[in-house]
Amino acid sequence: MPAKANWPAQIHRVFRESDIRQVCYVPDAGHATLIDLCTADKRIHTVSLTTEEEGVAMLAGAWLGGERGALLMQSSGVGNCINMLGMIQECRFPLLLLVTMRGQWGESNPWQVPMGNSTAKALDNAGVIVQAADEPERVAEMTECAAQLAFNSSRAVAVLIGQRVIGSKHFGK
Amino acid sequence: MPKRPPIVLERREVVASILDARGDALVVTGLGSPTWDAAAAGDHPNNFYLWGAMGGAAMIGLGLANAQPTRRVIVLTGDGEMLMGLGSLATIGVDRPRNLSVIVLDNQRYAETGMQPTHTEHGVDLAGVARAASLESVATIYSRRELERWIPRFYAGPGPIFAAVKIVPNHPPMVLPPRDGTYVKNRFREALLGKRAVG
């Protein structure tokens, strides 16, 4: 397998090394491999959500109880989280978000473009530190550093995994 | 709408009775009246009071319950707050935490904003939603006797447990717990995890 395809396994390794114990998600095709790896890992409790804001609240609860977690979502889910992120900011909860991007590199679904275009700005407005990962070989390192920043500095950090990393989805012509 | 028993329970008495039995349980309170009710029953470092984050109380309870599987987690929230996070009941029904009890103080009103009716006033049945979401043990509580029977289950019964406690729509005086979220979070973690948790 070329190194380019390994970033989900590398993130999973970062989760293990960073002692991430709760991983919650609204599925995205870009996260499919990572979700499978986390689900198969007995040291990680995975929770499937009905909406992304549930995950923001759940990880606040996890931290209250002494566990670290991560929330996986697609960029369209960021808009669902905004009010819940107010709690993260007020309480200085650490929060690690891994966001797979849609609506940018070669997007062919126009409905993805508005939220994709607003994702970084919306997160920034909600007090989240945003770090864009647009090269596959840098995704794991960025995730590791984002986890350190989040959990050691009690901040919300989002790694935006670019559509260039994941590949574009095509709908007919 | 089917005919229902009269609503007689008073929120402050309900919350005081529930929290009297807390032992070493961890408590999350939904914004507005449930937070004031818990404060009125006595401030506690293992109360996490919400002053916002509407719709998030049950999910904070889930994350906490999974992080602390040997401790009981009690979520005390309102009907308006629960209605905003109905999906979380589905998530909890699937994840099945054995140590989580979600208790809704259901006055069928948005008490903080002028007592506007919520959907439960118009017949939406939160216990029915919880049952449909396959929570382990579900009740709607109307009487003191039912409440007394359920309180031990909230703390020791197999979860996830859900109860809607029907309460009269009164508006007792506000009793405010600490409002600084960072302080309340750190105090909670220190009480639960020790000094190193806030280092």
CSV table of N, CA and C in Angstrom, one decimal, chain A residues 16-164:
chain,number,residue,atom,x,y,z
A,16,ARG,N,-4.0,5.8,19.8
A,16,ARG,CA,-3.5,4.9,20.9
A,16,ARG,C,-2.4,5.5,21.7
A,17,GLU,N,-1.5,6.2,21.0
A,17,GLU,CA,-0.4,6.8,21.8
A,17,GLU,C,-0.8,8.0,22.6
A,18,SER,N,-1.9,8.7,22.2
A,18,SER,CA,-2.4,9.8,22.9
A,18,SER,C,-3.4,9.4,24.0
A,19,ASP,N,-3.7,8.1,24.2
A,19,ASP,CA,-4.6,7.6,25.1
A,19,ASP,C,-6.0,8.1,24.9
A,20,ILE,N,-6.4,8.2,23.6
A,20,ILE,CA,-7.8,8.5,23.3
A,20,ILE,C,-8.7,7.3,23.6
A,21,ARG,N,-9.7,7.4,24.4
A,21,ARG,CA,-10.5,6.3,24.9
A,21,ARG,C,-11.9,6.3,24.4
A,22,GLN,N,-12.4,7.4,23.9
A,22,GLN,CA,-13.8,7.5,23.4
A,22,GLN,C,-13.7,8.2,22.0
A,23,VAL,N,-14.2,7.5,21.0
A,23,VAL,CA,-14.3,8.1,19.7
A,23,VAL,C,-15.7,8.1,19.2
A,24,CYS,N,-16.2,9.2,18.9
A,24,CYS,CA,-17.6,9.3,18.4
A,24,CYS,C,-17.6,9.9,17.0
A,25,TYR,N,-18.7,9.6,16.3
A,25,TYR,CA,-18.7,10.0,14.9
A,25,TYR,C,-20.1,10.1,14.3
A,26,VAL,N,-20.3,11.0,13.4
A,26,VAL,CA,-21.3,10.8,12.3
A,26,VAL,C,-20.5,10.4,11.1
A,27,PRO,N,-20.8,9.3,10.5
A,27,PRO,CA,-19.9,8.7,9.5
A,27,PRO,C,-19.7,9.6,8.3
A,28,ASP,N,-18.5,9.5,7.8
A,28,ASP,CA,-18.2,10.1,6.5
A,28,ASP,C,-17.3,9.1,5.7
A,29,ALA,N,-17.5,9.1,4.4
A,29,ALA,CA,-16.7,8.1,3.6
A,29,ALA,C,-15.2,8.3,3.9
A,30,GLY,N,-14.8,9.6,4.1
A,30,GLY,CA,-13.4,9.8,4.3
A,30,GLY,C,-12.9,9.3,5.7
A,31,HIS,N,-13.8,9.1,6.6
A,31,HIS,CA,-13.4,8.5,7.9
A,31,HIS,C,-13.7,7.0,8.0
A,32,ALA,N,-14.2,6.4,7.0
A,32,ALA,CA,-14.7,5.0,7.0
A,32,ALA,C,-13.6,4.0,7.6
A,33,THR,N,-12.4,4.1,7.1
A,33,THR,CA,-11.3,3.2,7.5
A,33,THR,C,-11.0,3.5,9.0
A,34,LEU,N,-10.9,4.7,9.4
A,34,LEU,CA,-10.5,5.1,10.8
A,34,LEU,C,-11.6,4.6,11.7
A,35,ILE,N,-12.9,4.8,11.3
A,35,ILE,CA,-14.0,4.3,12.2
A,35,ILE,C,-13.9,2.8,12.4
A,36,ASP,N,-13.6,2.0,11.3
A,36,ASP,CA,-13.4,0.6,11.4
A,36,ASP,C,-12.3,0.2,12.4
A,37,LEU,N,-11.2,0.9,12.2
A,37,LEU,CA,-10.0,0.6,13.1
A,37,LEU,C,-10.3,0.9,14.6
A,38,CYS,N,-11.1,2.0,14.8
A,38,CYS,CA,-11.4,2.3,16.2
A,38,CYS,C,-12.4,1.4,16.8
A,39,THR,N,-13.4,1.0,15.9
A,39,THR,CA,-14.4,0.0,16.4
A,39,THR,C,-13.8,-1.3,16.8
A,40,ALA,N,-12.7,-1.7,16.0
A,40,ALA,CA,-12.1,-3.0,16.3
A,40,ALA,C,-11.1,-3.0,17.4
A,41,ASP,N,-10.9,-1.8,17.9
A,41,ASP,CA,-9.9,-1.6,19.0
A,41,ASP,C,-10.5,-1.6,20.4
A,42,LYS,N,-10.2,-2.7,21.2
A,42,LYS,CA,-10.9,-2.9,22.5
A,42,LYS,C,-10.6,-1.7,23.5
A,43,ARG,N,-9.5,-1.0,23.2
A,43,ARG,CA,-9.2,0.1,24.2
A,43,ARG,C,-10.0,1.4,23.9
A,44,ILE,N,-10.7,1.4,22.7
A,44,ILE,CA,-11.4,2.6,22.3
A,44,ILE,C,-12.9,2.3,22.3
A,45,HIS,N,-13.7,3.1,23.0
A,45,HIS,CA,-15.1,2.9,23.0
A,45,HIS,C,-15.7,3.8,21.9
A,46,THR,N,-16.3,3.3,20.9
A,46,THR,CA,-16.8,4.1,19.8
A,46,THR,C,-18.4,4.3,20.0
A,47,VAL,N,-18.8,5.5,19.7
A,47,VAL,CA,-20.2,5.8,19.8
A,47,VAL,C,-20.7,6.4,18.4
A,48,SER,N,-21.7,5.9,17.8
A,48,SER,CA,-22.3,6.5,16.6
A,48,SER,C,-23.3,7.5,17.1
A,49,LEU,N,-23.3,8.7,16.5
A,49,LEU,CA,-24.2,9.8,16.9
A,49,LEU,C,-25.3,10.0,15.9
A,50,THR,N,-26.4,10.7,16.3
A,50,THR,CA,-27.4,11.1,15.4
A,50,THR,C,-27.1,12.4,14.8
A,51,THR,N,-26.3,13.3,15.6
A,51,THR,CA,-25.9,14.6,15.1
A,51,THR,C,-24.6,14.9,15.8
A,52,GLU,N,-23.8,15.7,15.1
A,52,GLU,CA,-22.4,16.0,15.6
A,52,GLU,C,-22.4,16.7,17.0
A,53,GLU,N,-23.4,17.5,17.2
A,53,GLU,CA,-23.3,18.3,18.5
A,53,GLU,C,-23.4,17.3,19.7
A,54,GLU,N,-24.0,16.2,19.5
A,54,GLU,CA,-24.0,15.1,20.6
A,54,GLU,C,-22.6,14.8,21.0
A,55,GLY,N,-21.7,14.7,20.0
A,55,GLY,CA,-20.4,14.3,20.2
A,55,GLY,C,-19.6,15.4,21.0
A,56,VAL,N,-19.9,16.6,20.7
A,56,VAL,CA,-19.2,17.7,21.5
A,56,VAL,C,-19.6,17.6,23.0
A,57,ALA,N,-20.9,17.3,23.2
A,57,ALA,CA,-21.4,17.2,24.6
A,57,ALA,C,-20.8,15.9,25.2
A,58,MET,N,-20.8,14.8,24.5
A,58,MET,CA,-20.3,13.5,25.0
A,58,MET,C,-18.8,13.6,25.4
A,59,LEU,N,-18.0,14.3,24.6
A,59,LEU,CA,-16.6,14.4,25.0
A,59,LEU,C,-16.3,15.3,26.1
A,60,ALA,N,-17.2,16.3,26.3
A,60,ALA,CA,-17.2,17.1,27.6
A,60,ALA,C,-17.4,16.2,28.8
A,61,GLY,N,-18.4,15.3,28.7
A,61,GLY,CA,-18.6,14.4,29.8
A,61,GLY,C,-17.5,13.4,30.0
A,62,ALA,N,-16.9,13.0,28.9
A,62,ALA,CA,-15.7,12.1,29.0
A,62,ALA,C,-14.6,12.7,29.7
A,63,TRP,N,-14.4,14.0,29.4
A,63,TRP,CA,-13.3,14.7,30.1
A,63,TRP,C,-13.6,14.9,31.6
A,64,LEU,N,-14.8,15.2,31.9
A,64,LEU,CA,-15.2,15.3,33.3
A,64,LEU,C,-14.9,14.0,34.0
A,65,GLY,N,-15.1,12.9,33.3
A,65,GLY,CA,-14.8,11.6,33.9
A,65,GLY,C,-13.4,11.1,33.8
A,66,GLY,N,-12.5,12.0,33.2
A,66,GLY,CA,-11.1,11.7,33.2
A,66,GLY,C,-10.6,10.9,31.9
A,67,GLU,N,-11.4,10.9,30.9
A,67,GLU,CA,-11.0,10.3,29.6
A,67,GLU,C,-10.9,11.3,28.5
A,68,ARG,N,-10.0,11.0,27.6
A,68,ARG,CA,-9.8,11.7,26.4
A,68,ARG,C,-10.6,11.1,25.2
A,69,GLY,N,-11.1,12.0,24.4
A,69,GLY,CA,-11.8,11.5,23.2
A,69,GLY,C,-11.5,12.3,22.0
A,70,ALA,N,-12.2,11.8,20.9
A,70,ALA,CA,-12.1,12.5,19.6
A,70,ALA,C,-13.4,12.4,18.9
A,71,LEU,N,-13.8,13.4,18.1
A,71,LEU,CA,-15.0,13.5,17.4
A,71,LEU,C,-14.7,13.5,15.9
A,72,LEU,N,-15.2,12.6,15.1
A,72,LEU,CA,-15.0,12.5,13.7
A,72,LEU,C,-16.2,12.9,13.0
A,73,MET,N,-16.1,13.8,12.0
A,73,MET,CA,-17.2,14.3,11.3
A,73,MET,C,-16.8,14.8,9.9
A,74,GLN,N,-17.8,15.0,9.1
A,74,GLN,CA,-17.6,15.7,7.8
A,74,GLN,C,-17.8,17.2,8.0
A,75,SER,N,-17.3,18.0,7.1
A,75,SER,CA,-17.5,19.5,7.3
A,75,SER,C,-18.9,19.9,7.4
A,76,SER,N,-19.8,19.3,6.8
A,76,SER,CA,-21.3,19.7,6.9
A,76,SER,C,-21.7,19.6,8.4
A,77,GLY,N,-21.1,18.7,9.2
A,77,GLY,CA,-21.5,18.6,10.6
A,77,GLY,C,-21.0,19.7,11.5
A,78,VAL,N,-20.1,20.5,11.0
A,78,VAL,CA,-19.5,21.6,11.9
A,78,VAL,C,-20.6,22.6,12.2
A,79,GLY,N,-21.5,22.9,11.2
A,79,GLY,CA,-22.6,23.8,11.5
A,79,GLY,C,-23.5,23.3,12.6
A,80,ASN,N,-23.6,22.0,12.8
A,80,ASN,CA,-24.5,21.5,13.8
A,80,ASN,C,-24.0,21.7,15.2
A,81,CYS,N,-22.7,22.0,15.3
A,81,CYS,CA,-22.0,22.0,16.6
A,81,CYS,C,-21.9,23.4,17.3
A,82,ILE,N,-22.3,24.4,16.6
A,82,ILE,CA,-21.9,25.8,17.0
A,82,ILE,C,-22.3,26.1,18.5
A,83,ASN,N,-23.6,25.9,18.8
A,83,ASN,CA,-24.0,26.3,20.2
A,83,ASN,C,-23.3,25.5,21.2
A,84,MET,N,-23.1,24.2,21.0
A,84,MET,CA,-22.5,23.3,21.9
A,84,MET,C,-21.0,23.7,22.1
A,85,LEU,N,-20.4,24.2,21.1
A,85,LEU,CA,-19.0,24.7,21.2
A,85,LEU,C,-18.9,25.8,22.2
A,86,GLY,N,-20.0,26.6,22.4
A,86,GLY,CA,-20.0,27.6,23.4
A,86,GLY,C,-19.6,27.1,24.8
A,87,MET,N,-20.1,25.9,25.1
A,87,MET,CA,-19.8,25.3,26.4
A,87,MET,C,-18.3,24.9,26.5
A,88,ILE,N,-17.8,24.4,25.4
A,88,ILE,CA,-16.4,24.0,25.3
A,88,ILE,C,-15.5,25.2,25.6
A,89,GLN,N,-15.9,26.4,25.0
A,89,GLN,CA,-15.1,27.6,25.2
A,89,GLN,C,-15.2,28.1,26.6
A,90,GLU,N,-16.5,28.2,27.1
A,90,GLU,CA,-16.7,28.8,28.5
A,90,GLU,C,-16.0,27.9,29.6
A,91,CYS,N,-16.1,26.6,29.4
A,91,CYS,CA,-15.5,25.7,30.4
A,91,CYS,C,-14.1,25.3,30.2
A,92,ARG,N,-13.5,25.8,29.1
A,92,ARG,CA,-12.2,25.4,28.6
A,92,ARG,C,-12.0,23.9,28.7
A,93,PHE,N,-13.0,23.2,28.0
A,93,PHE,CA,-12.8,21.7,27.8
A,93,PHE,C,-11.8,21.5,26.7
A,94,PRO,N,-10.9,20.5,26.8
A,94,PRO,CA,-10.2,20.2,25.6
A,94,PRO,C,-11.1,19.4,24.7
A,95,LEU,N,-10.9,19.6,23.4
A,95,LEU,CA,-11.7,19.0,22.4
A,95,LEU,C,-10.9,18.7,21.1
A,96,LEU,N,-10.9,17.5,20.6
A,96,LEU,CA,-10.2,17.2,19.4
A,96,LEU,C,-11.2,16.8,18.3
A,97,LEU,N,-11.3,17.6,17.3
A,97,LEU,CA,-12.2,17.3,16.2
A,97,LEU,C,-11.4,17.0,14.9
A,98,LEU,N,-11.8,15.9,14.3
A,98,LEU,CA,-11.1,15.5,13.0
A,98,LEU,C,-12.2,15.7,11.9
A,99,VAL,N,-12.1,16.7,11.0
A,99,VAL,CA,-13.1,17.0,10.1
A,99,VAL,C,-12.7,16.7,8.7
A,100,THR,N,-13.4,15.8,8.0
A,100,THR,CA,-13.0,15.5,6.6
A,100,THR,C,-13.8,16.6,5.8
A,101,MET,N,-13.1,17.2,4.9
A,101,MET,CA,-13.6,18.3,4.1
A,101,MET,C,-14.4,17.9,2.9
A,102,ARG,N,-15.5,18.6,2.7
A,102,ARG,CA,-16.2,18.5,1.4
A,102,ARG,C,-16.4,19.9,0.9
A,103,GLY,N,-16.8,20.0,-0.3
A,103,GLY,CA,-17.1,21.4,-0.8
A,103,GLY,C,-15.9,22.2,-1.2
A,104,GLN,N,-14.8,21.5,-1.4
A,104,GLN,CA,-13.6,22.3,-1.9
A,104,GLN,C,-13.0,21.6,-3.1
A,105,TRP,N,-11.9,20.9,-2.9
A,105,TRP,CA,-11.1,20.3,-4.0
A,105,TRP,C,-11.9,19.4,-4.9
A,106,GLY,N,-12.3,19.9,-6.1
A,106,GLY,CA,-13.0,19.1,-7.1
A,106,GLY,C,-14.4,18.6,-6.7
A,107,GLU,N,-15.1,19.4,-5.8
A,107,GLU,CA,-16.4,19.0,-5.4
A,107,GLU,C,-17.4,19.0,-6.5
A,108,SER,N,-18.2,18.0,-6.6
A,108,SER,CA,-19.2,18.0,-7.7
A,108,SER,C,-20.7,18.0,-7.1
A,109,ASN,N,-20.8,18.1,-5.8
A,109,ASN,CA,-22.2,18.3,-5.2
A,109,ASN,C,-22.2,19.7,-4.7
A,110,PRO,N,-23.0,20.6,-5.4
A,110,PRO,CA,-23.0,22.0,-5.1
A,110,PRO,C,-23.6,22.2,-3.6
A,111,TRP,N,-24.4,21.3,-3.1
A,111,TRP,CA,-24.9,21.5,-1.8
A,111,TRP,C,-23.9,21.4,-0.7
A,112,GLN,N,-22.7,20.8,-1.0
A,112,GLN,CA,-21.7,20.8,0.0
A,112,GLN,C,-20.8,22.0,0.0
A,113,VAL,N,-20.9,22.9,-1.0
A,113,VAL,CA,-20.0,24.0,-1.1
A,113,VAL,C,-20.2,25.1,0.0
A,114,PRO,N,-21.5,25.5,0.3
A,114,PRO,CA,-21.6,26.5,1.3
A,114,PRO,C,-21.0,26.2,2.7
A,115,MET,N,-21.3,25.0,3.2
A,115,MET,CA,-20.8,24.7,4.6
A,115,MET,C,-19.3,24.4,4.5
A,116,GLY,N,-18.9,23.8,3.4
A,116,GLY,CA,-17.4,23.5,3.2
A,116,GLY,C,-16.7,24.8,3.2
A,117,ASN,N,-17.2,25.8,2.6
A,117,ASN,CA,-16.6,27.1,2.5
A,117,ASN,C,-16.6,27.9,3.8
A,118,SER,N,-17.6,27.6,4.7
A,118,SER,CA,-17.7,28.2,6.0
A,118,SER,C,-17.0,27.5,7.1
A,119,THR,N,-16.6,26.3,6.9
A,119,THR,CA,-16.2,25.4,8.0
A,119,THR,C,-15.1,26.0,8.8
A,120,ALA,N,-14.0,26.5,8.2
A,120,ALA,CA,-12.9,27.0,9.0
A,120,ALA,C,-13.3,28.3,9.7
A,121,LYS,N,-14.1,29.2,9.0
A,121,LYS,CA,-14.5,30.4,9.6
A,121,LYS,C,-15.4,30.2,10.8
A,122,ALA,N,-16.4,29.2,10.6
A,122,ALA,CA,-17.3,29.0,11.7
A,122,ALA,C,-16.6,28.4,12.9
A,123,LEU,N,-15.7,27.5,12.7
A,123,LEU,CA,-15.0,27.0,13.8
A,123,LEU,C,-14.1,28.1,14.5
A,124,ASP,N,-13.5,28.9,13.7
A,124,ASP,CA,-12.7,30.0,14.3
A,124,ASP,C,-13.6,30.9,15.1
A,125,ASN,N,-14.7,31.2,14.6
A,125,ASN,CA,-15.7,32.1,15.3
A,125,ASN,C,-16.1,31.5,16.6
A,126,ALA,N,-16.2,30.2,16.6
A,126,ALA,CA,-16.7,29.5,17.8
A,126,ALA,C,-15.5,29.2,18.8
A,127,GLY,N,-14.3,29.7,18.6
A,127,GLY,CA,-13.2,29.6,19.5
A,127,GLY,C,-12.4,28.3,19.3
A,128,VAL,N,-12.5,27.7,18.2
A,128,VAL,CA,-11.8,26.5,17.9
A,128,VAL,C,-10.5,26.8,17.1
A,129,ILE,N,-9.4,26.2,17.5
A,129,ILE,CA,-8.2,26.4,16.8
A,129,ILE,C,-8.2,25.5,15.5
A,130,VAL,N,-8.0,26.1,14.4
A,130,VAL,CA,-8.2,25.3,13.1
A,130,VAL,C,-6.8,25.0,12.5
A,131,GLN,N,-6.6,23.8,12.1
A,131,GLN,CA,-5.4,23.4,11.5
A,131,GLN,C,-5.7,22.6,10.2
A,132,ALA,N,-5.3,23.1,9.1
A,132,ALA,CA,-5.7,22.4,7.8
A,132,ALA,C,-4.6,21.5,7.4
A,133,ALA,N,-5.0,20.2,7.1
A,133,ALA,CA,-4.1,19.2,6.6
A,133,ALA,C,-4.4,18.9,5.2
A,134,ASP,N,-3.6,19.3,4.3
A,134,ASP,CA,-3.9,19.2,2.9
A,134,ASP,C,-2.9,18.2,2.2
A,135,GLU,N,-2.0,17.6,3.0
A,135,GLU,CA,-1.1,16.6,2.4
A,135,GLU,C,-1.2,15.4,3.2
A,136,PRO,N,-1.4,14.2,2.6
A,136,PRO,CA,-1.6,13.0,3.3
A,136,PRO,C,-0.5,12.6,4.3
A,137,GLU,N,0.7,12.9,3.9
A,137,GLU,CA,1.8,12.5,4.8
A,137,GLU,C,1.9,13.4,6.0
A,138,ARG,N,1.2,14.5,6.1
A,138,ARG,CA,1.2,15.4,7.3
A,138,ARG,C,0.0,15.2,8.2
A,139,VAL,N,-1.0,14.4,7.8
A,139,VAL,CA,-2.2,14.3,8.6
A,139,VAL,C,-1.9,13.7,10.0
A,140,ALA,N,-1.1,12.7,10.1
A,140,ALA,CA,-0.9,12.0,11.4
A,140,ALA,C,-0.1,13.0,12.3
A,141,GLU,N,0.9,13.6,11.8
A,141,GLU,CA,1.7,14.5,12.6
A,141,GLU,C,0.8,15.7,13.1
A,142,MET,N,-0.1,16.2,12.3
A,142,MET,CA,-0.9,17.3,12.7
A,142,MET,C,-1.9,16.8,13.7
A,143,THR,N,-2.4,15.6,13.6
A,143,THR,CA,-3.3,15.0,14.6
A,143,THR,C,-2.6,14.9,15.9
A,144,GLU,N,-1.4,14.4,15.9
A,144,GLU,CA,-0.7,14.2,17.1
A,144,GLU,C,-0.5,15.6,17.8
A,145,CYS,N,-0.1,16.6,17.1
A,145,CYS,CA,0.2,17.9,17.7
A,145,CYS,C,-1.1,18.5,18.1
A,146,ALA,N,-2.2,18.3,17.4
A,146,ALA,CA,-3.5,18.9,17.8
A,146,ALA,C,-4.0,18.2,19.1
A,147,ALA,N,-3.7,16.9,19.2
A,147,ALA,CA,-4.1,16.3,20.5
A,147,ALA,C,-3.3,16.8,21.7
A,148,GLN,N,-2.0,17.0,21.5
A,148,GLN,CA,-1.2,17.7,22.5
A,148,GLN,C,-1.7,19.0,22.9
A,149,LEU,N,-2.0,19.8,21.9
A,149,LEU,CA,-2.5,21.2,22.1
A,149,LEU,C,-3.8,21.1,22.8
A,150,ALA,N,-4.7,20.3,22.4
A,150,ALA,CA,-6.0,20.2,23.0
A,150,ALA,C,-5.9,19.7,24.5
A,151,PHE,N,-5.3,18.6,24.7
A,151,PHE,CA,-5.3,18.0,26.1
A,151,PHE,C,-4.4,18.7,27.0
A,152,ASN,N,-3.3,19.2,26.6
A,152,ASN,CA,-2.3,19.8,27.5
A,152,ASN,C,-2.5,21.3,27.7
A,153,SER,N,-3.3,21.9,26.8
A,153,SER,CA,-3.5,23.3,26.9
A,153,SER,C,-5.0,23.6,27.1
A,154,SER,N,-5.8,22.6,27.2
A,154,SER,CA,-7.3,22.7,27.4
A,154,SER,C,-7.9,23.7,26.4
A,155,ARG,N,-7.8,23.3,25.1
A,155,ARG,CA,-8.3,24.0,24.0
A,155,ARG,C,-9.0,23.1,23.1
A,156,ALA,N,-10.0,23.7,22.3
A,156,ALA,CA,-10.6,23.0,21.2
A,156,ALA,C,-9.8,23.1,19.9
A,157,VAL,N,-9.5,22.0,19.3
A,157,VAL,CA,-8.6,22.0,18.1
A,157,VAL,C,-9.3,21.2,17.1
A,158,ALA,N,-9.4,21.7,15.9
A,158,ALA,CA,-9.9,20.9,14.7
A,158,ALA,C,-8.9,20.7,13.7
A,159,VAL,N,-8.7,19.5,13.2
A,159,VAL,CA,-7.8,19.2,12.1
A,159,VAL,C,-8.8,19.0,10.9
A,160,LEU,N,-8.6,19.9,9.9
A,160,LEU,CA,-9.4,19.8,8.7
A,160,LEU,C,-8.7,18.9,7.7
A,161,ILE,N,-9.2,17.8,7.4
A,161,ILE,CA,-8.5,16.9,6.5
A,161,ILE,C,-9.0,17.2,5.1
A,162,GLY,N,-8.2,17.8,4.2
A,162,GLY,CA,-8.6,18.3,3.0
A,162,GLY,C,-9.2,17.3,2.0
A,163,GLN,N,-10.0,17.8,1.1
A,163,GLN,CA,-10.6,16.9,0.1
A,163,GLN,C,-9.6,16.4,-0.8
A,164,ARG,N,-8.5,17.1,-0.9
A,164,ARG,CA,-7.3,16.7,-1.8
A,164,ARG,C,-6.7,15.4,-1.2
